[in-house]
mmCIF file of C-alpha atoms in Angstrom:
data_model
loop_
_atom_site.group_PDB
_atom_site.id
_atom_site.type_symbol
_atom_site.label_atom_id
_atom_site.label_comp_id
_atom_site.label_asym_id
_atom_site.label_seq_id
_atom_site.Cartn_x
_atom_site.Cartn_y
_atom_site.Cartn_z
ATOM 1 C CA PHE Y 1 0.000 0.000 0.000
ATOM 2 C CA ARG Y 2 1.533 3.271 -1.167
ATOM 3 C CA ILE Y 3 0.958 6.326 0.998
ATOM 4 C CA PRO Y 4 2.035 9.739 -0.318
ATOM 5 C CA LEU Y 5 4.058 11.849 2.077
ATOM 6 C CA HIS Y 6 3.791 15.612 2.279
ATOM 7 C CA ARG Y 7 6.710 17.838 3.137
ATOM 8 C CA VAL Y 8 6.411 21.127 5.003
ATOM 9 C CA HIS Y 9 9.011 23.861 4.738
ATOM 10 C CA PRO Y 10 8.891 25.609 8.112
ATOM 11 C CA GLY Y 11 10.799 28.565 6.697
ATOM 12 C CA HIS Y 12 13.151 31.089 8.252
ATOM 13 C CA ARG Y 13 13.032 31.373 12.057
ATOM 14 C CA THR Y 14 10.301 28.788 12.350
ATOM 15 C CA LEU Y 15 10.275 26.640 15.462
ATOM 16 C CA ASN Y 16 11.029 23.049 14.644
ATOM 17 C CA THR Y 17 12.077 20.248 16.900
ATOM 18 C CA LEU Y 18 14.030 17.092 17.321
ATOM 19 C CA ARG Y 19 13.189 14.063 19.347
ATOM 20 C CA ALA Y 20 12.810 14.280 23.109
ATOM 21 C CA TRP Y 21 14.800 11.818 25.139
ATOM 22 C CA GLY Y 22 14.145 11.216 28.820
ATOM 23 C CA GLU Y 23 15.551 8.950 31.450
ATOM 24 C CA PRO Y 24 13.602 5.679 31.439
ATOM 25 C CA ALA Y 25 11.164 4.819 34.175
ATOM 26 C CA GLU Y 26 13.266 1.700 34.788
ATOM 27 C CA PRO Y 27 16.956 2.451 34.079
ATOM 28 C CA SER Y 28 17.758 -1.033 32.746
ATOM 29 C CA ARG Y 29 14.678 -1.355 30.538
ATOM 30 C CA LEU Y 30 14.216 1.673 28.314
ATOM 31 C CA GLY Y 31 10.986 1.500 26.394
ATOM 32 C CA THR Y 32 9.350 -1.337 28.276
ATOM 33 C CA PRO Y 33 5.560 -1.176 28.350
ATOM 34 C CA SER Y 34 3.988 0.742 31.206
ATOM 35 C CA THR Y 35 1.193 -0.574 33.350
ATOM 36 C CA GLY Y 36 -2.008 1.282 34.136
ATOM 37 C CA ASP Y 37 -1.556 5.025 33.969
ATOM 38 C CA LYS Y 38 2.138 4.965 34.879
ATOM 39 C CA PRO Y 39 3.988 7.181 32.377
ATOM 40 C CA ILE Y 40 6.828 5.766 30.349
ATOM 41 C CA PHE Y 41 9.669 7.777 28.824
ATOM 42 C CA VAL Y 42 10.072 7.311 25.088
ATOM 43 C CA SER Y 43 11.505 9.160 22.144
ATOM 44 C CA HIS Y 44 9.302 11.486 20.171
ATOM 45 C CA PRO Y 45 9.789 13.885 17.253
ATOM 46 C CA CYS Y 46 7.966 16.835 18.777
ATOM 47 C CA ALA Y 47 9.042 18.080 22.155
ATOM 48 C CA LEU Y 48 11.189 20.892 23.459
ATOM 49 C CA LYS Y 49 14.159 20.077 25.636
ATOM 50 C CA PRO Y 50 15.176 22.735 28.179
ATOM 51 C CA ASN Y 51 18.662 21.634 29.264
ATOM 52 C CA SER Y 52 21.834 19.921 28.086
ATOM 53 C CA LEU Y 53 20.073 16.571 27.815
ATOM 54 C CA HIS Y 54 16.898 18.001 26.291
ATOM 55 C CA VAL Y 55 18.066 20.537 23.745
ATOM 56 C CA SER Y 56 15.663 23.035 22.198
ATOM 57 C CA CYS Y 57 15.916 23.254 18.432
ATOM 58 C CA LEU Y 58 15.285 26.593 16.789
ATOM 59 C CA LEU Y 59 16.042 25.646 13.218
ATOM 60 C CA PHE Y 60 17.482 28.315 10.982
ATOM 61 C CA CYS Y 61 15.956 26.776 7.883
ATOM 62 C CA HIS Y 62 15.298 23.127 7.137
ATOM 63 C CA GLN Y 63 13.086 21.062 4.871
ATOM 64 C CA VAL Y 64 11.496 18.862 7.499
ATOM 65 C CA GLN Y 65 8.208 17.441 8.711
ATOM 66 C CA TYR Y 66 7.066 14.583 6.520
ATOM 67 C CA PHE Y 67 3.553 13.348 7.157
ATOM 68 C CA GLY Y 68 0.735 11.401 5.501
ATOM 69 C CA LYS Y 69 -3.009 10.827 5.829
ATOM 70 C CA ILE Y 70 -4.931 8.149 7.707
ATOM 71 C CA GLY Y 71 -8.555 7.693 8.705
ATOM 72 C CA LEU Y 72 -9.983 6.552 12.040
ATOM 73 C CA GLY Y 73 -13.574 5.449 12.674
ATOM 74 C CA THR Y 74 -16.648 4.759 10.517
ATOM 75 C CA PRO Y 75 -17.002 6.833 8.445
ATOM 76 C CA PRO Y 76 -13.272 7.678 8.485
ATOM 77 C CA GLN Y 77 -12.201 10.831 10.263
ATOM 78 C CA ASN Y 78 -9.043 12.059 8.527
ATOM 79 C CA PHE Y 79 -5.784 12.936 10.280
ATOM 80 C CA SER Y 80 -2.275 13.923 9.237
ATOM 81 C CA VAL Y 81 0.301 11.816 11.066
ATOM 82 C CA VAL Y 82 4.054 11.447 11.212
ATOM 83 C CA PHE Y 83 5.007 7.865 10.351
ATOM 84 C CA ASP Y 84 7.665 7.504 13.015
ATOM 85 C CA THR Y 85 10.200 4.677 13.225
ATOM 86 C CA GLY Y 86 11.295 5.909 16.665
ATOM 87 C CA SER Y 87 8.067 5.102 18.525
ATOM 88 C CA SER Y 88 5.380 2.403 18.441
ATOM 89 C CA ASN Y 89 2.054 4.005 19.379
ATOM 90 C CA LEU Y 90 -0.700 5.592 17.300
ATOM 91 C CA TRP Y 91 -2.349 8.670 18.796
ATOM 92 C CA VAL Y 92 -4.356 11.688 17.625
ATOM 93 C CA PRO Y 93 -6.012 14.634 19.419
ATOM 94 C CA SER Y 94 -9.412 13.933 20.938
ATOM 95 C CA LYS Y 95 -12.676 15.836 20.725
ATOM 96 C CA ARG Y 96 -12.782 15.289 24.485
ATOM 97 C CA CYS Y 97 -9.479 17.103 25.119
ATOM 98 C CA HIS Y 98 -9.115 19.687 27.856
ATOM 99 C CA PHE Y 99 -10.290 23.106 26.695
ATOM 100 C CA LEU Y 100 -6.939 24.638 27.751
ATOM 101 C CA SER Y 101 -4.996 22.176 25.571
ATOM 102 C CA LEU Y 102 -4.225 24.574 22.714
ATOM 103 C CA PRO Y 103 -3.047 21.979 20.158
ATOM 104 C CA CYS Y 104 -6.552 20.488 20.147
ATOM 105 C CA TRP Y 105 -8.033 23.688 18.783
ATOM 106 C CA PHE Y 106 -5.560 23.901 15.905
ATOM 107 C CA HIS Y 107 -5.802 20.311 14.698
ATOM 108 C CA HIS Y 108 -8.303 17.678 13.674
ATOM 109 C CA ARG Y 109 -9.833 15.919 16.672
ATOM 110 C CA PHE Y 110 -11.259 12.420 16.899
ATOM 111 C CA ASP Y 111 -14.959 12.343 17.785
ATOM 112 C CA PRO Y 112 -16.012 8.923 19.142
ATOM 113 C CA LYS Y 113 -19.695 9.855 18.878
ATOM 114 C CA ALA Y 114 -19.323 10.282 15.118
ATOM 115 C CA SER Y 115 -18.042 6.713 14.602
ATOM 116 C CA SER Y 116 -20.340 3.692 14.456
ATOM 117 C CA SER Y 117 -17.402 1.307 14.983
ATOM 118 C CA PHE Y 118 -15.928 3.003 18.071
ATOM 119 C CA GLN Y 119 -15.120 0.751 21.038
ATOM 120 C CA PRO Y 120 -14.244 2.439 24.344
ATOM 121 C CA ASN Y 121 -11.263 1.252 26.361
ATOM 122 C CA GLY Y 122 -10.636 4.056 28.809
ATOM 123 C CA THR Y 123 -7.190 2.964 30.000
ATOM 124 C CA LYS Y 124 -5.053 5.999 30.744
ATOM 125 C CA PHE Y 125 -1.734 6.485 28.985
ATOM 126 C CA ALA Y 126 0.992 9.101 29.327
ATOM 127 C CA ILE Y 127 4.200 9.889 27.474
ATOM 128 C CA GLN Y 128 6.771 12.060 29.234
ATOM 129 C CA TYR Y 129 8.524 14.792 27.249
ATOM 130 C CA GLY Y 130 11.227 17.283 28.073
ATOM 131 C CA THR Y 131 8.724 20.041 28.847
ATOM 132 C CA GLY Y 132 5.700 18.071 29.945
ATOM 133 C CA ARG Y 133 3.466 15.099 29.291
ATOM 134 C CA LEU Y 134 1.110 13.924 26.631
ATOM 135 C CA ASP Y 135 -1.861 12.441 28.489
ATOM 136 C CA GLY Y 136 -4.919 10.649 27.208
ATOM 137 C CA ILE Y 137 -6.961 7.483 27.103
ATOM 138 C CA LEU Y 138 -6.793 4.401 24.917
ATOM 139 C CA SER Y 139 -9.634 3.616 22.516
ATOM 140 C CA LYS Y 140 -10.329 1.168 19.712
ATOM 141 C CA ASP Y 141 -11.654 1.827 16.213
ATOM 142 C CA ASN Y 142 -11.095 1.076 12.545
ATOM 143 C CA LEU Y 143 -8.016 2.330 10.726
ATOM 144 C CA THR Y 144 -8.194 3.342 7.058
ATOM 145 C CA VAL Y 145 -5.154 3.929 4.865
ATOM 146 C CA SER Y 146 -5.717 4.807 1.211
ATOM 147 C CA ASP Y 147 -3.419 3.758 -1.609
ATOM 148 C CA HIS Y 148 -2.936 6.718 -3.931
ATOM 149 C CA LYS Y 149 -1.843 4.600 -6.916
ATOM 150 C CA LYS Y 150 -4.681 2.116 -7.075
ATOM 151 C CA ILE Y 151 -8.248 1.593 -5.945
ATOM 152 C CA GLY Y 152 -8.521 0.283 -2.433
ATOM 153 C CA GLY Y 153 -6.197 0.320 0.524
ATOM 154 C CA ILE Y 154 -6.363 -0.741 4.145
ATOM 155 C CA LYS Y 155 -9.878 -0.713 5.534
ATOM 156 C CA GLY Y 156 -11.501 -2.154 8.635
ATOM 157 C CA ALA Y 157 -8.344 -2.731 10.664
ATOM 158 C CA SER Y 158 -9.392 -2.611 14.314
ATOM 159 C CA VAL Y 159 -6.558 -0.815 16.142
ATOM 160 C CA THR Y 160 -5.988 0.418 19.663
ATOM 161 C CA PHE Y 161 -4.899 4.051 19.626
ATOM 162 C CA GLY Y 162 -4.528 6.973 21.983
ATOM 163 C CA GLU Y 163 -6.904 9.894 22.225
ATOM 164 C CA ALA Y 164 -4.780 12.815 23.425
ATOM 165 C CA LEU Y 165 -6.650 14.782 26.088
ATOM 166 C CA TRP Y 166 -3.865 17.046 27.284
ATOM 167 C CA GLU Y 167 -0.892 18.302 25.212
ATOM 168 C CA PRO Y 168 1.013 20.856 27.286
ATOM 169 C CA SER Y 169 3.931 21.308 24.863
ATOM 170 C CA LEU Y 170 3.340 24.380 22.706
ATOM 171 C CA VAL Y 171 5.249 22.781 19.840
ATOM 172 C CA PHE Y 172 2.188 20.635 19.097
ATOM 173 C CA THR Y 173 0.209 23.832 18.542
ATOM 174 C CA PHE Y 174 2.380 24.834 15.582
ATOM 175 C CA ALA Y 175 2.940 21.360 14.144
ATOM 176 C CA HIS Y 176 1.599 20.679 10.650
ATOM 177 C CA PHE Y 177 0.505 17.188 11.662
ATOM 178 C CA ASP Y 178 -2.191 16.011 14.043
ATOM 179 C CA GLY Y 179 -0.646 12.909 15.583
ATOM 180 C CA ILE Y 180 1.891 10.105 15.370
ATOM 181 C CA LEU Y 181 1.791 6.586 13.922
ATOM 182 C CA GLY Y 182 4.696 4.631 15.376
ATOM 183 C CA LEU Y 183 6.568 2.028 13.342
ATOM 184 C CA GLY Y 184 9.032 0.897 15.999
ATOM 185 C CA PHE Y 185 9.198 -2.478 17.740
ATOM 186 C CA PRO Y 186 6.517 -3.627 20.219
ATOM 187 C CA ILE Y 187 8.792 -3.175 23.256
ATOM 188 C CA LEU Y 188 8.573 0.609 22.763
ATOM 189 C CA ALA Y 189 4.771 0.700 22.843
ATOM 190 C CA VAL Y 190 3.376 2.621 25.793
ATOM 191 C CA GLY Y 191 0.832 0.644 27.785
ATOM 192 C CA GLY Y 192 1.735 -2.607 26.079
ATOM 193 C CA VAL Y 193 -0.469 -1.643 23.129
ATOM 194 C CA GLN Y 194 0.011 -3.664 19.962
ATOM 195 C CA PRO Y 195 1.697 -1.394 17.381
ATOM 196 C CA PRO Y 196 -0.326 -0.639 14.223
ATOM 197 C CA LEU Y 197 2.027 -2.596 11.947
ATOM 198 C CA ASP Y 198 1.669 -5.742 14.057
ATOM 199 C CA THR Y 199 -2.102 -5.331 14.079
ATOM 200 C CA LEU Y 200 -2.267 -5.086 10.278
ATOM 201 C CA VAL Y 201 -0.200 -8.265 9.888
ATOM 202 C CA GLU Y 202 -2.149 -10.173 12.542
ATOM 203 C CA GLN Y 203 -5.477 -9.300 10.891
ATOM 204 C CA GLY Y 204 -4.221 -10.414 7.474
ATOM 205 C CA LEU Y 205 -4.255 -6.948 5.928
ATOM 206 C CA LEU Y 206 -0.489 -7.020 5.300
ATOM 207 C CA ASP Y 207 1.345 -10.132 4.138
ATOM 208 C CA ARG Y 208 4.628 -9.114 5.727
ATOM 209 C CA PRO Y 209 5.757 -6.719 8.485
ATOM 210 C CA VAL Y 210 7.824 -4.731 6.012
ATOM 211 C CA PHE Y 211 7.692 -1.064 5.066
ATOM 212 C CA SER Y 212 9.893 1.358 3.169
ATOM 213 C CA PHE Y 213 10.473 5.097 3.002
ATOM 214 C CA TYR Y 214 11.372 7.300 0.099
ATOM 215 C CA LEU Y 215 11.760 10.896 1.330
ATOM 216 C CA ASN Y 216 11.988 13.568 -1.341
ATOM 217 C CA ARG Y 217 14.267 16.375 -0.170
ATOM 218 C CA ASP Y 218 14.117 18.251 -3.473
ATOM 219 C CA SER Y 219 12.641 21.629 -2.534
ATOM 220 C CA GLU Y 220 11.340 21.973 -6.096
ATOM 221 C CA GLY Y 221 9.646 18.575 -5.998
ATOM 222 C CA ALA Y 222 5.880 18.360 -6.063
ATOM 223 C CA ASP Y 223 5.693 15.610 -3.461
ATOM 224 C CA GLY Y 224 7.387 14.744 -0.205
ATOM 225 C CA GLY Y 225 7.986 11.100 -0.982
ATOM 226 C CA GLU Y 226 6.202 7.855 -0.267
ATOM 227 C CA LEU Y 227 5.714 5.254 2.447
ATOM 228 C CA VAL Y 228 5.079 1.716 1.209
ATOM 229 C CA LEU Y 229 3.428 -0.627 3.721
ATOM 230 C CA GLY Y 230 3.953 -4.352 3.190
ATOM 231 C CA GLY Y 231 7.003 -4.100 0.931
ATOM 232 C CA SER Y 232 8.983 -1.678 -1.195
ATOM 233 C CA ASP Y 233 8.667 -0.029 -4.580
ATOM 234 C CA PRO Y 234 11.609 -0.929 -6.867
ATOM 235 C CA THR Y 235 10.963 2.185 -8.954
ATOM 236 C CA HIS Y 236 12.384 4.212 -6.049
ATOM 237 C CA TYR Y 237 15.870 2.694 -6.130
ATOM 238 C CA ILE Y 238 18.432 0.748 -8.113
ATOM 239 C CA PRO Y 239 19.853 -2.499 -6.638
ATOM 240 C CA PRO Y 240 21.886 -3.834 -5.005
ATOM 241 C CA LEU Y 241 20.360 -3.387 -1.573
ATOM 242 C CA THR Y 242 22.581 -3.471 1.488
ATOM 243 C CA PHE Y 243 21.283 -5.564 4.396
ATOM 244 C CA VAL Y 244 22.080 -3.864 7.704
ATOM 245 C CA PRO Y 245 21.305 -5.998 10.799
ATOM 246 C CA VAL Y 246 19.399 -4.440 13.680
ATOM 247 C CA THR Y 247 21.490 -4.798 16.834
ATOM 248 C CA ILE Y 248 18.736 -4.101 19.388
ATOM 249 C CA PRO Y 249 15.125 -4.575 18.203
ATOM 250 C CA ALA Y 250 13.465 -1.683 20.035
ATOM 251 C CA TYR Y 251 14.377 1.374 18.044
ATOM 252 C CA TRP Y 252 15.719 0.499 14.600
ATOM 253 C CA GLN Y 253 19.225 0.431 16.061
ATOM 254 C CA ILE Y 254 22.296 -0.433 14.027
ATOM 255 C CA HIS Y 255 26.116 -0.362 14.279
ATOM 256 C CA MET Y 256 28.164 2.160 12.291
ATOM 257 C CA ASP Y 257 31.450 4.027 11.808
ATOM 258 C CA VAL Y 258 31.826 7.635 10.618
ATOM 259 C CA GLN Y 259 34.552 9.222 8.505
ATOM 260 C CA VAL Y 260 35.113 12.667 6.975
ATOM 261 C CA ASP Y 261 37.134 13.212 3.785
ATOM 262 C CA THR Y 262 39.480 15.517 5.731
ATOM 263 C CA GLY Y 263 40.863 12.434 7.482
ATOM 264 C CA LEU Y 264 38.764 12.763 10.619
ATOM 265 C CA THR Y 265 37.499 9.435 11.968
ATOM 266 C CA LEU Y 266 34.646 9.297 14.455
ATOM 267 C CA CYS Y 267 33.222 6.248 16.216
ATOM 268 C CA ALA Y 268 36.693 4.710 15.981
ATOM 269 C CA GLN Y 269 35.583 1.522 17.702
ATOM 270 C CA GLY Y 270 32.127 1.666 16.138
ATOM 271 C CA CYS Y 271 29.037 3.156 17.730
ATOM 272 C CA ALA Y 272 25.298 2.680 17.987
ATOM 273 C CA ALA Y 273 22.824 4.615 15.854
ATOM 274 C CA ILE Y 274 19.107 4.527 15.149
ATOM 275 C CA LEU Y 275 17.333 5.152 11.858
ATOM 276 C CA ASP Y 276 14.605 7.592 12.775
ATOM 277 C CA THR Y 277 12.061 9.164 10.434
ATOM 278 C CA GLY Y 278 10.790 11.301 13.312
ATOM 279 C CA THR Y 279 14.024 13.300 13.625
ATOM 280 C CA SER Y 280 15.032 15.859 11.045
ATOM 281 C CA LEU Y 281 18.816 16.110 11.431
ATOM 282 C CA ILE Y 282 21.687 13.761 12.204
ATOM 283 C CA THR Y 283 22.559 13.961 15.878
ATOM 284 C CA GLY Y 284 25.364 12.524 17.936
ATOM 285 C CA PRO Y 285 27.444 13.062 21.086
ATOM 286 C CA SER Y 286 28.307 16.756 21.351
ATOM 287 C CA GLU Y 287 32.102 16.293 21.354
ATOM 288 C CA GLU Y 288 32.072 14.200 18.182
ATOM 289 C CA ILE Y 289 29.566 16.467 16.454
ATOM 290 C CA GLN Y 290 31.707 19.472 17.360
ATOM 291 C CA ALA Y 291 34.763 17.825 15.780
ATOM 292 C CA LEU Y 292 32.718 16.940 12.691
ATOM 293 C CA ASN Y 293 31.401 20.490 12.274
ATOM 294 C CA VAL Y 294 34.884 21.958 12.759
ATOM 295 C CA ALA Y 295 36.107 19.652 9.977
ATOM 296 C CA ILE Y 296 33.475 21.013 7.575
ATOM 297 C CA GLY Y 297 34.005 24.645 8.616
ATOM 298 C CA GLY Y 298 30.928 25.098 10.775
ATOM 299 C CA PHE Y 299 30.661 27.481 13.711
ATOM 300 C CA PRO Y 300 28.323 27.070 16.704
ATOM 301 C CA LEU Y 301 24.958 28.801 16.852
ATOM 302 C CA LEU Y 302 23.016 27.471 19.852
ATOM 303 C CA ALA Y 303 21.738 24.262 21.377
ATOM 304 C CA GLY Y 304 24.235 22.058 19.576
ATOM 305 C CA GLN Y 305 23.548 23.566 16.147
ATOM 306 C CA TYR Y 306 26.108 24.918 13.688
ATOM 307 C CA LEU Y 307 26.087 27.398 10.807
ATOM 308 C CA ILE Y 308 28.291 27.505 7.755
ATOM 309 C CA GLN Y 309 28.824 29.945 4.904
ATOM 310 C CA CYS Y 310 26.700 28.879 1.941
ATOM 311 C CA SER Y 311 29.460 29.840 -0.478
ATOM 312 C CA LYS Y 312 31.591 26.994 0.903
ATOM 313 C CA ILE Y 313 29.139 24.233 -0.064
ATOM 314 C CA PRO Y 314 30.899 23.245 -3.352
ATOM 315 C CA SER Y 315 34.194 22.668 -1.511
ATOM 316 C CA LEU Y 316 32.934 20.899 1.608
ATOM 317 C CA PRO Y 317 34.106 17.327 2.298
ATOM 318 C CA THR Y 318 32.035 14.176 2.023
ATOM 319 C CA VAL Y 319 30.887 12.605 5.277
ATOM 320 C CA SER Y 320 30.614 8.807 5.120
ATOM 321 C CA PHE Y 321 28.850 6.250 7.291
ATOM 322 C CA LEU Y 322 29.994 2.618 7.305
ATOM 323 C CA LEU Y 323 26.998 0.299 7.662
ATOM 324 C CA ALA Y 324 27.376 -3.469 7.297
ATOM 325 C CA GLY Y 325 30.668 -3.050 5.460
ATOM 326 C CA VAL Y 326 29.331 -0.523 2.928
ATOM 327 C CA TRP Y 327 30.094 3.203 2.923
ATOM 328 C CA PHE Y 328 27.068 5.491 2.594
ATOM 329 C CA ASN Y 329 28.267 8.924 1.529
ATOM 330 C CA LEU Y 330 26.681 12.311 2.177
ATOM 331 C CA THR Y 331 27.831 15.294 0.159
ATOM 332 C CA ALA Y 332 27.397 18.881 1.304
ATOM 333 C CA GLN Y 333 24.258 19.076 -0.837
ATOM 334 C CA ASP Y 334 22.859 16.332 1.387
ATOM 335 C CA TYR Y 335 23.916 17.550 4.832
ATOM 336 C CA ILE Y 336 23.662 21.340 4.495
ATOM 337 C CA ALA Y 337 20.327 23.167 4.647
ATOM 338 C CA ARG Y 338 20.216 26.475 2.834
ATOM 339 C CA GLY Y 339 19.227 29.555 4.817
ATOM 340 C CA ASP Y 340 19.110 33.314 4.528
ATOM 341 C CA PHE Y 341 21.792 35.997 4.859
ATOM 342 C CA ARG Y 342 24.364 33.825 3.072
ATOM 343 C CA LEU Y 343 24.403 31.442 6.003
ATOM 344 C CA CYS Y 344 23.379 27.806 5.866
ATOM 345 C CA MET Y 345 22.783 25.283 8.597
ATOM 346 C CA SER Y 346 24.718 22.112 9.227
ATOM 347 C CA GLY Y 347 22.671 18.940 9.303
ATOM 348 C CA PHE Y 348 24.791 17.626 12.193
ATOM 349 C CA GLN Y 349 23.675 18.547 15.699
ATOM 350 C CA GLY Y 350 25.046 17.676 19.103
ATOM 351 C CA LEU Y 351 22.695 15.732 21.352
ATOM 352 C CA ASP Y 352 24.030 13.909 24.411
ATOM 353 C CA MET Y 353 21.790 11.003 25.328
ATOM 354 C CA PRO Y 354 22.321 9.499 28.769
ATOM 355 C CA PRO Y 355 22.692 5.775 29.483
ATOM 356 C CA PRO Y 356 21.237 3.224 29.242
ATOM 357 C CA ALA Y 357 19.951 4.300 25.811
ATOM 358 C CA GLY Y 358 22.964 6.489 25.065
ATOM 359 C CA PRO Y 359 25.419 7.401 23.883
ATOM 360 C CA LEU Y 360 23.612 7.085 20.584
ATOM 361 C CA TRP Y 361 23.597 8.687 17.161
ATOM 362 C CA ILE Y 362 20.334 9.417 15.372
ATOM 363 C CA LEU Y 363 20.291 9.150 11.588
ATOM 364 C CA GLY Y 364 17.277 11.314 10.813
ATOM 365 C CA ASP Y 365 15.818 12.671 7.611
ATOM 366 C CA VAL Y 366 19.107 14.223 6.470
ATOM 367 C CA PHE Y 367 20.375 10.658 6.062
ATOM 368 C CA LEU Y 368 17.112 8.901 5.216
ATOM 369 C CA GLY Y 369 16.308 11.497 2.581
ATOM 370 C CA THR Y 370 19.513 10.553 0.761
ATOM 371 C CA TYR Y 371 18.998 6.780 0.828
ATOM 372 C CA VAL Y 372 15.857 4.723 0.366
ATOM 373 C CA SER Y 373 15.322 2.501 3.400
ATOM 374 C CA VAL Y 374 13.375 -0.763 3.690
ATOM 375 C CA PHE Y 375 12.510 -1.826 7.254
ATOM 376 C CA ASP Y 376 11.983 -5.585 7.531
ATOM 377 C CA ARG Y 377 10.533 -7.220 10.643
ATOM 378 C CA GLY Y 378 10.019 -10.553 8.953
ATOM 379 C CA ASP Y 379 11.566 -13.918 9.779
ATOM 380 C CA ALA Y 380 15.166 -12.746 9.611
ATOM 381 C CA ALA Y 381 17.063 -12.758 12.910
ATOM 382 C CA PRO Y 382 18.199 -10.148 13.580
ATOM 383 C CA PRO Y 383 15.776 -8.129 11.445
ATOM 384 C CA PRO Y 384 17.512 -6.041 8.788
ATOM 385 C CA VAL Y 385 17.180 -2.555 7.437
ATOM 386 C CA VAL Y 386 17.862 -2.455 3.712
ATOM 387 C CA MET Y 387 19.428 0.654 2.204
ATOM 388 C CA SER Y 388 19.908 1.873 -1.367
ATOM 389 C CA LEU Y 389 20.415 5.068 -3.299
ATOM 390 C CA PRO Y 390 17.118 6.477 -4.582
ATOM 391 C CA LEU Y 391 16.573 6.067 -8.299
ATOM 392 C CA GLN Y 392 15.960 9.802 -8.685
ATOM 393 C CA GLN Y 393 19.375 10.602 -7.223
ATOM 394 C CA LEU Y 394 21.181 8.171 -9.516
ATOM 395 C CA LEU Y 395 19.387 9.542 -12.566
ATOM 396 C CA ALA Y 396 20.242 13.091 -11.559
ATOM 397 C CA ALA Y 397 23.891 12.129 -11.244
#
């Protein structure tokens, strides 16, 4: 099933955000399901972070926020959601939200009274963010996902999802999407809820627990890319595909090395990274990101971000990531976001993540927009992520 993705350009001085990372409720078991209404700390693409471990992100200019459409209920109530590989829950704002929860008034809200297939659950859930919590209740209803290239799609999938009743973070007010559809592993699901992907496979609506992303970062492009549920679209890439094993099946976590053409080597002994469609930039430990930005001529702005003179883009070095024995290269055109006043923004940002999850790199849309990725939770052990250059990029070259 092919789902078109839309891309939003926040523009100059627009507030945008990276993922929030909090200390886990149980230090040795990050992402384990919570019980009852006990909050659990998980990653999320939309939360402000007020200190060195939760860094606010005022982006100078960046082509970010990819989202698509789903329907919930009968008849379907439409929502824009981020398809997020860094979390495992589906949630949208609720018609029953608190009247002081500003994001509710600026986004589509789910109305259980308008759905003939609604099934109440009522279990409380909470997700803790750097500046507050997302609180709500669990409910059950039918999920609809349309295929934009053929008649039909996913209909009648009975899923458990969250109705957000209280969203204290102001960032949700300005977001161009309504909610989140998580595509991570079940262990990350808050409240022990079955993730949407698992539900679709269990109910026979998807043959395989496989999905793929093509993110279009061309600012002149008419579309933002495509998510394919149940497989991949070979028209998006040219083989061969590189199979990258997942080291810890919670986030889509992999092992990598990093090298810059200047001779700088990072992650000398190898390091952990996650492939995360819910994060816009590439983040890593602040000391290593500082060294990387110095190597490409960047200078610090704030909150782990770096600027660089746009005129230097043609001469900037390639930054390469070694995954499963294959080098994946990013040129300056890939990792630099153009801005105003002759200044551009580096796509590499410092973000120190505490143990037990960290230290950890996040390969966000700067990386995933350069390479097509196929996420496979099938029979392989460990499950792989498959990477390839997008067909459009090869043709352009």
